[in-house]
């Protein structure tokens, strides 16, 4: 995946170019071809026309935990290992990520894969903006990982909103 910006607006993940056009009233609807990358409906994330992830938010403990299962049976997990949500850990079918808060006063996070920063997530008042870092060719993040990790950030950092479709 090349360097790009994405925006979670409600239950829909858009590319930032189309989202910016929509904010200016230029017809940048989520219905534009190629603009909508994923959407969430009734705890299922639909990624394009071919992939889906069933999302289960596990609430038996005080710590945040979320699990996603693909239509092919792959398991994705997102957990809070400590007492706070300042550091979160994602496992996307064996690919491990750490999401760290950039400041104790902001909801922004960096997404790390090992020692490499692969993205930044910033929570606004009405949307969550994702900036993916340009990586050497062949080492890009799979779209399904980006969608799962950032949707979990929506659940953690924007919990005041009811996110059901």
PDB file of C-alpha atoms in Angstrom:
ATOM      1  CA  UNK A   1       0.000   0.000   0.000  1.00  0.00           C
ATOM      2  CA  UNK A   2       1.501   3.335  -1.047  1.00  0.00           C
ATOM      3  CA  UNK A   3       1.695   6.352   1.203  1.00  0.00           C
ATOM      4  CA  UNK A   4      -1.818   7.716   1.536  1.00  0.00           C
ATOM      5  CA  UNK A   5      -4.372   9.196   3.879  1.00  0.00           C
ATOM      6  CA  UNK A   6      -7.616   7.494   4.835  1.00  0.00           C
ATOM      7  CA  UNK A   7     -10.563   8.764   6.866  1.00  0.00           C
ATOM      8  CA  UNK A   8     -13.065   6.872   9.015  1.00  0.00           C
ATOM      9  CA  UNK A   9     -16.215   8.963   8.717  1.00  0.00           C
ATOM     10  CA  UNK A  10     -18.916   7.259  10.753  1.00  0.00           C
ATOM     11  CA  UNK A  11     -18.960   3.618   9.704  1.00  0.00           C
ATOM     12  CA  UNK A  12     -17.197   4.185   6.380  1.00  0.00           C
ATOM     13  CA  UNK A  13     -13.482   4.226   5.531  1.00  0.00           C
ATOM     14  CA  UNK A  14     -12.759   6.609   2.643  1.00  0.00           C
ATOM     15  CA  UNK A  15      -9.640   7.701   0.859  1.00  0.00           C
ATOM     16  CA  UNK A  16      -8.816  11.240   2.009  1.00  0.00           C
ATOM     17  CA  UNK A  17      -9.017  12.819  -1.465  1.00  0.00           C
ATOM     18  CA  UNK A  18     -12.662  11.896  -1.829  1.00  0.00           C
ATOM     19  CA  UNK A  19     -13.410  12.713   1.795  1.00  0.00           C
ATOM     20  CA  UNK A  20     -11.935  16.212   1.340  1.00  0.00           C
ATOM     21  CA  UNK A  21     -14.008  16.751  -1.810  1.00  0.00           C
ATOM     22  CA  UNK A  22     -17.139  15.724   0.100  1.00  0.00           C
ATOM     23  CA  UNK A  23     -16.336  18.166   2.895  1.00  0.00           C
ATOM     24  CA  UNK A  24     -16.129  20.975   0.314  1.00  0.00           C
ATOM     25  CA  UNK A  25     -19.485  20.012  -1.202  1.00  0.00           C
ATOM     26  CA  UNK A  26     -17.892  18.866  -4.472  1.00  0.00           C
ATOM     27  CA  UNK A  27     -19.792  15.620  -4.762  1.00  0.00           C
ATOM     28  CA  UNK A  28     -17.257  13.518  -2.854  1.00  0.00           C
ATOM     29  CA  UNK A  29     -19.885  11.064  -1.693  1.00  0.00           C
ATOM     30  CA  UNK A  30     -18.931   7.665  -0.375  1.00  0.00           C
ATOM     31  CA  UNK A  31     -20.765   6.369  -3.448  1.00  0.00           C
ATOM     32  CA  UNK A  32     -18.000   7.611  -5.791  1.00  0.00           C
ATOM     33  CA  UNK A  33     -16.087   4.818  -7.491  1.00  0.00           C
ATOM     34  CA  UNK A  34     -13.031   3.799  -5.528  1.00  0.00           C
ATOM     35  CA  UNK A  35     -13.725   6.199  -2.644  1.00  0.00           C
ATOM     36  CA  UNK A  36     -15.127   3.726  -0.129  1.00  0.00           C
ATOM     37  CA  UNK A  37     -12.539   1.208   1.016  1.00  0.00           C
ATOM     38  CA  UNK A  38     -14.576  -0.418   3.794  1.00  0.00           C
ATOM     39  CA  UNK A  39     -17.743  -0.025   5.816  1.00  0.00           C
ATOM     40  CA  UNK A  40     -19.150  -1.479   9.018  1.00  0.00           C
ATOM     41  CA  UNK A  41     -22.659  -2.833   9.323  1.00  0.00           C
ATOM     42  CA  UNK A  42     -23.947  -4.777  12.345  1.00  0.00           C
ATOM     43  CA  UNK A  43     -20.485  -5.663  13.705  1.00  0.00           C
ATOM     44  CA  UNK A  44     -19.178  -6.851  10.329  1.00  0.00           C
ATOM     45  CA  UNK A  45     -16.508  -4.904   8.440  1.00  0.00           C
ATOM     46  CA  UNK A  46     -16.912  -5.249   4.682  1.00  0.00           C
ATOM     47  CA  UNK A  47     -13.668  -4.566   2.812  1.00  0.00           C
ATOM     48  CA  UNK A  48     -14.395  -4.059  -0.863  1.00  0.00           C
ATOM     49  CA  UNK A  49     -16.597  -6.728  -2.376  1.00  0.00           C
ATOM     50  CA  UNK A  50     -14.510  -9.734  -1.423  1.00  0.00           C
ATOM     51  CA  UNK A  51     -13.562  -9.708   2.267  1.00  0.00           C
ATOM     52  CA  UNK A  52     -15.389  -9.356   5.549  1.00  0.00           C
ATOM     53  CA  UNK A  53     -14.425  -9.417   9.221  1.00  0.00           C
ATOM     54  CA  UNK A  54     -16.848 -10.322  12.001  1.00  0.00           C
ATOM     55  CA  UNK A  55     -15.972  -8.069  14.958  1.00  0.00           C
ATOM     56  CA  UNK A  56     -16.465  -9.152  18.565  1.00  0.00           C
ATOM     57  CA  UNK A  57     -15.775  -6.644  21.304  1.00  0.00           C
ATOM     58  CA  UNK A  58     -14.916  -8.631  24.430  1.00  0.00           C
ATOM     59  CA  UNK A  59     -16.153  -6.778  27.507  1.00  0.00           C
ATOM     60  CA  UNK A  60     -15.758  -9.266  30.358  1.00  0.00           C
ATOM     61  CA  UNK A  61     -12.765  -7.404  31.736  1.00  0.00           C
ATOM     62  CA  UNK A  62     -11.920  -3.758  32.306  1.00  0.00           C
ATOM     63  CA  UNK A  63      -9.299  -3.893  29.538  1.00  0.00           C
ATOM     64  CA  UNK A  64     -10.237  -3.310  25.919  1.00  0.00           C
ATOM     65  CA  UNK A  65     -10.197  -6.448  23.776  1.00  0.00           C
ATOM     66  CA  UNK A  66     -11.512  -6.991  20.297  1.00  0.00           C
ATOM     67  CA  UNK A  67     -11.397  -9.968  17.961  1.00  0.00           C
ATOM     68  CA  UNK A  68     -12.063 -10.166  14.249  1.00  0.00           C
ATOM     69  CA  UNK A  69     -12.567 -13.297  12.197  1.00  0.00           C
ATOM     70  CA  UNK A  70     -12.357 -13.244   8.408  1.00  0.00           C
ATOM     71  CA  UNK A  71     -14.704 -15.149   6.155  1.00  0.00           C
ATOM     72  CA  UNK A  72     -11.745 -17.506   5.544  1.00  0.00           C
ATOM     73  CA  UNK A  73     -11.243 -18.185   9.279  1.00  0.00           C
ATOM     74  CA  UNK A  74      -8.178 -15.992   9.971  1.00  0.00           C
ATOM     75  CA  UNK A  75      -8.217 -14.456  13.465  1.00  0.00           C
ATOM     76  CA  UNK A  76      -7.304 -10.843  14.231  1.00  0.00           C
ATOM     77  CA  UNK A  77      -6.979  -9.566  17.809  1.00  0.00           C
ATOM     78  CA  UNK A  78      -6.577  -6.137  19.368  1.00  0.00           C
ATOM     79  CA  UNK A  79      -5.759  -5.918  23.075  1.00  0.00           C
ATOM     80  CA  UNK A  80      -4.883  -3.510  25.846  1.00  0.00           C
ATOM     81  CA  UNK A  81      -1.950  -5.150  27.657  1.00  0.00           C
ATOM     82  CA  UNK A  82      -1.654  -2.549  30.444  1.00  0.00           C
ATOM     83  CA  UNK A  83      -3.924  -0.564  32.730  1.00  0.00           C
ATOM     84  CA  UNK A  84      -4.398   2.275  30.231  1.00  0.00           C
ATOM     85  CA  UNK A  85      -5.050   2.473  26.490  1.00  0.00           C
ATOM     86  CA  UNK A  86      -1.790   4.345  25.891  1.00  0.00           C
ATOM     87  CA  UNK A  87      -0.348   1.210  24.250  1.00  0.00           C
ATOM     88  CA  UNK A  88      -2.427  -1.295  22.296  1.00  0.00           C
ATOM     89  CA  UNK A  89      -1.318  -4.462  20.526  1.00  0.00           C
ATOM     90  CA  UNK A  90      -2.783  -5.836  17.315  1.00  0.00           C
ATOM     91  CA  UNK A  91      -2.236  -9.280  15.848  1.00  0.00           C
ATOM     92  CA  UNK A  92      -3.515  -9.600  12.297  1.00  0.00           C
ATOM     93  CA  UNK A  93      -3.304 -13.291  11.401  1.00  0.00           C
ATOM     94  CA  UNK A  94       0.258 -13.475  12.757  1.00  0.00           C
ATOM     95  CA  UNK A  95       1.387  -9.959  11.778  1.00  0.00           C
ATOM     96  CA  UNK A  96       2.011  -8.036  15.025  1.00  0.00           C
ATOM     97  CA  UNK A  97       1.579  -4.286  15.504  1.00  0.00           C
ATOM     98  CA  UNK A  98       1.891  -1.925  18.448  1.00  0.00           C
ATOM     99  CA  UNK A  99      -0.183   1.249  18.589  1.00  0.00           C
ATOM    100  CA  UNK A 100       1.248   3.889  20.916  1.00  0.00           C
ATOM    101  CA  UNK A 101      -0.251   7.191  21.990  1.00  0.00           C
ATOM    102  CA  UNK A 102       1.897  10.105  20.873  1.00  0.00           C
ATOM    103  CA  UNK A 103       0.865  12.243  23.861  1.00  0.00           C
ATOM    104  CA  UNK A 104      -1.072  11.639  27.095  1.00  0.00           C
ATOM    105  CA  UNK A 105      -3.343  14.597  26.184  1.00  0.00           C
ATOM    106  CA  UNK A 106      -4.189  13.578  22.612  1.00  0.00           C
ATOM    107  CA  UNK A 107      -5.789  10.554  21.025  1.00  0.00           C
ATOM    108  CA  UNK A 108      -3.211  10.329  18.246  1.00  0.00           C
ATOM    109  CA  UNK A 109      -1.329   7.041  17.833  1.00  0.00           C
ATOM    110  CA  UNK A 110       1.591   5.721  15.842  1.00  0.00           C
ATOM    111  CA  UNK A 111       1.308   2.255  14.375  1.00  0.00           C
ATOM    112  CA  UNK A 112       4.535   0.296  14.721  1.00  0.00           C
ATOM    113  CA  UNK A 113       5.484  -3.017  13.107  1.00  0.00           C
ATOM    114  CA  UNK A 114       8.549  -4.059  15.018  1.00  0.00           C
ATOM    115  CA  UNK A 115      10.789  -0.977  15.115  1.00  0.00           C
ATOM    116  CA  UNK A 116       9.281   0.578  11.974  1.00  0.00           C
ATOM    117  CA  UNK A 117       6.592   3.265  12.055  1.00  0.00           C
ATOM    118  CA  UNK A 118       4.015   2.272   9.427  1.00  0.00           C
ATOM    119  CA  UNK A 119       1.243   4.759  10.125  1.00  0.00           C
ATOM    120  CA  UNK A 120      -0.284   7.490  12.260  1.00  0.00           C
ATOM    121  CA  UNK A 121      -3.870   7.693  13.508  1.00  0.00           C
ATOM    122  CA  UNK A 122      -5.431  10.995  14.648  1.00  0.00           C
ATOM    123  CA  UNK A 123      -8.892  11.103  16.224  1.00  0.00           C
ATOM    124  CA  UNK A 124     -10.838  14.271  15.511  1.00  0.00           C
ATOM    125  CA  UNK A 125     -14.226  15.258  16.847  1.00  0.00           C
ATOM    126  CA  UNK A 126     -16.164  13.634  14.001  1.00  0.00           C
ATOM    127  CA  UNK A 127     -13.689  11.421  12.157  1.00  0.00           C
ATOM    128  CA  UNK A 128     -10.502   9.420  12.482  1.00  0.00           C
ATOM    129  CA  UNK A 129      -7.682  10.250  10.029  1.00  0.00           C
ATOM    130  CA  UNK A 130      -5.116   7.597   9.104  1.00  0.00           C
ATOM    131  CA  UNK A 131      -1.793   8.464   7.453  1.00  0.00           C
ATOM    132  CA  UNK A 132       0.149   5.491   6.129  1.00  0.00           C
ATOM    133  CA  UNK A 133       3.908   5.823   5.812  1.00  0.00           C
ATOM    134  CA  UNK A 134       5.632   5.099   2.511  1.00  0.00           C
ATOM    135  CA  UNK A 135       7.461   1.802   2.940  1.00  0.00           C
ATOM    136  CA  UNK A 136       9.991   0.085   0.679  1.00  0.00           C
ATOM    137  CA  UNK A 137       8.308  -1.764  -2.183  1.00  0.00           C
ATOM    138  CA  UNK A 138       6.780  -5.071  -1.176  1.00  0.00           C
ATOM    139  CA  UNK A 139       6.556  -4.187   2.524  1.00  0.00           C
ATOM    140  CA  UNK A 140       3.261  -2.307   2.521  1.00  0.00           C
ATOM    141  CA  UNK A 141       0.536  -2.972   5.026  1.00  0.00           C
ATOM    142  CA  UNK A 142      -2.258  -5.255   3.874  1.00  0.00           C
ATOM    143  CA  UNK A 143      -5.501  -3.291   3.553  1.00  0.00           C
ATOM    144  CA  UNK A 144      -7.294  -5.710   5.869  1.00  0.00           C
ATOM    145  CA  UNK A 145      -4.734  -4.965   8.630  1.00  0.00           C
ATOM    146  CA  UNK A 146      -5.179  -1.213   8.188  1.00  0.00           C
ATOM    147  CA  UNK A 147      -8.966  -1.524   8.283  1.00  0.00           C
ATOM    148  CA  UNK A 148      -9.021  -3.744  11.384  1.00  0.00           C
ATOM    149  CA  UNK A 149      -6.438  -1.783  13.383  1.00  0.00           C
ATOM    150  CA  UNK A 150      -7.951   1.596  12.620  1.00  0.00           C
ATOM    151  CA  UNK A 151     -11.537   0.446  13.250  1.00  0.00           C
ATOM    152  CA  UNK A 152     -10.402  -0.756  16.685  1.00  0.00           C
ATOM    153  CA  UNK A 153      -8.913   2.722  17.242  1.00  0.00           C
ATOM    154  CA  UNK A 154     -12.349   4.146  16.431  1.00  0.00           C
ATOM    155  CA  UNK A 155     -13.855   1.850  19.077  1.00  0.00           C
ATOM    156  CA  UNK A 156     -11.231   2.815  21.688  1.00  0.00           C
ATOM    157  CA  UNK A 157     -10.753   6.513  21.017  1.00  0.00           C
ATOM    158  CA  UNK A 158     -14.251   7.527  19.903  1.00  0.00           C
ATOM    159  CA  UNK A 159     -16.461   5.386  22.187  1.00  0.00           C
ATOM    160  CA  UNK A 160     -19.126   8.051  22.746  1.00  0.00           C
ATOM    161  CA  UNK A 161     -20.593   7.304  19.332  1.00  0.00           C
ATOM    162  CA  UNK A 162     -22.871   4.395  18.559  1.00  0.00           C
ATOM    163  CA  UNK A 163     -21.109   2.763  15.618  1.00  0.00           C
ATOM    164  CA  UNK A 164     -23.786   0.345  14.435  1.00  0.00           C
ATOM    165  CA  UNK A 165     -24.928   0.607  10.838  1.00  0.00           C
TER     166      UNK A 165
END
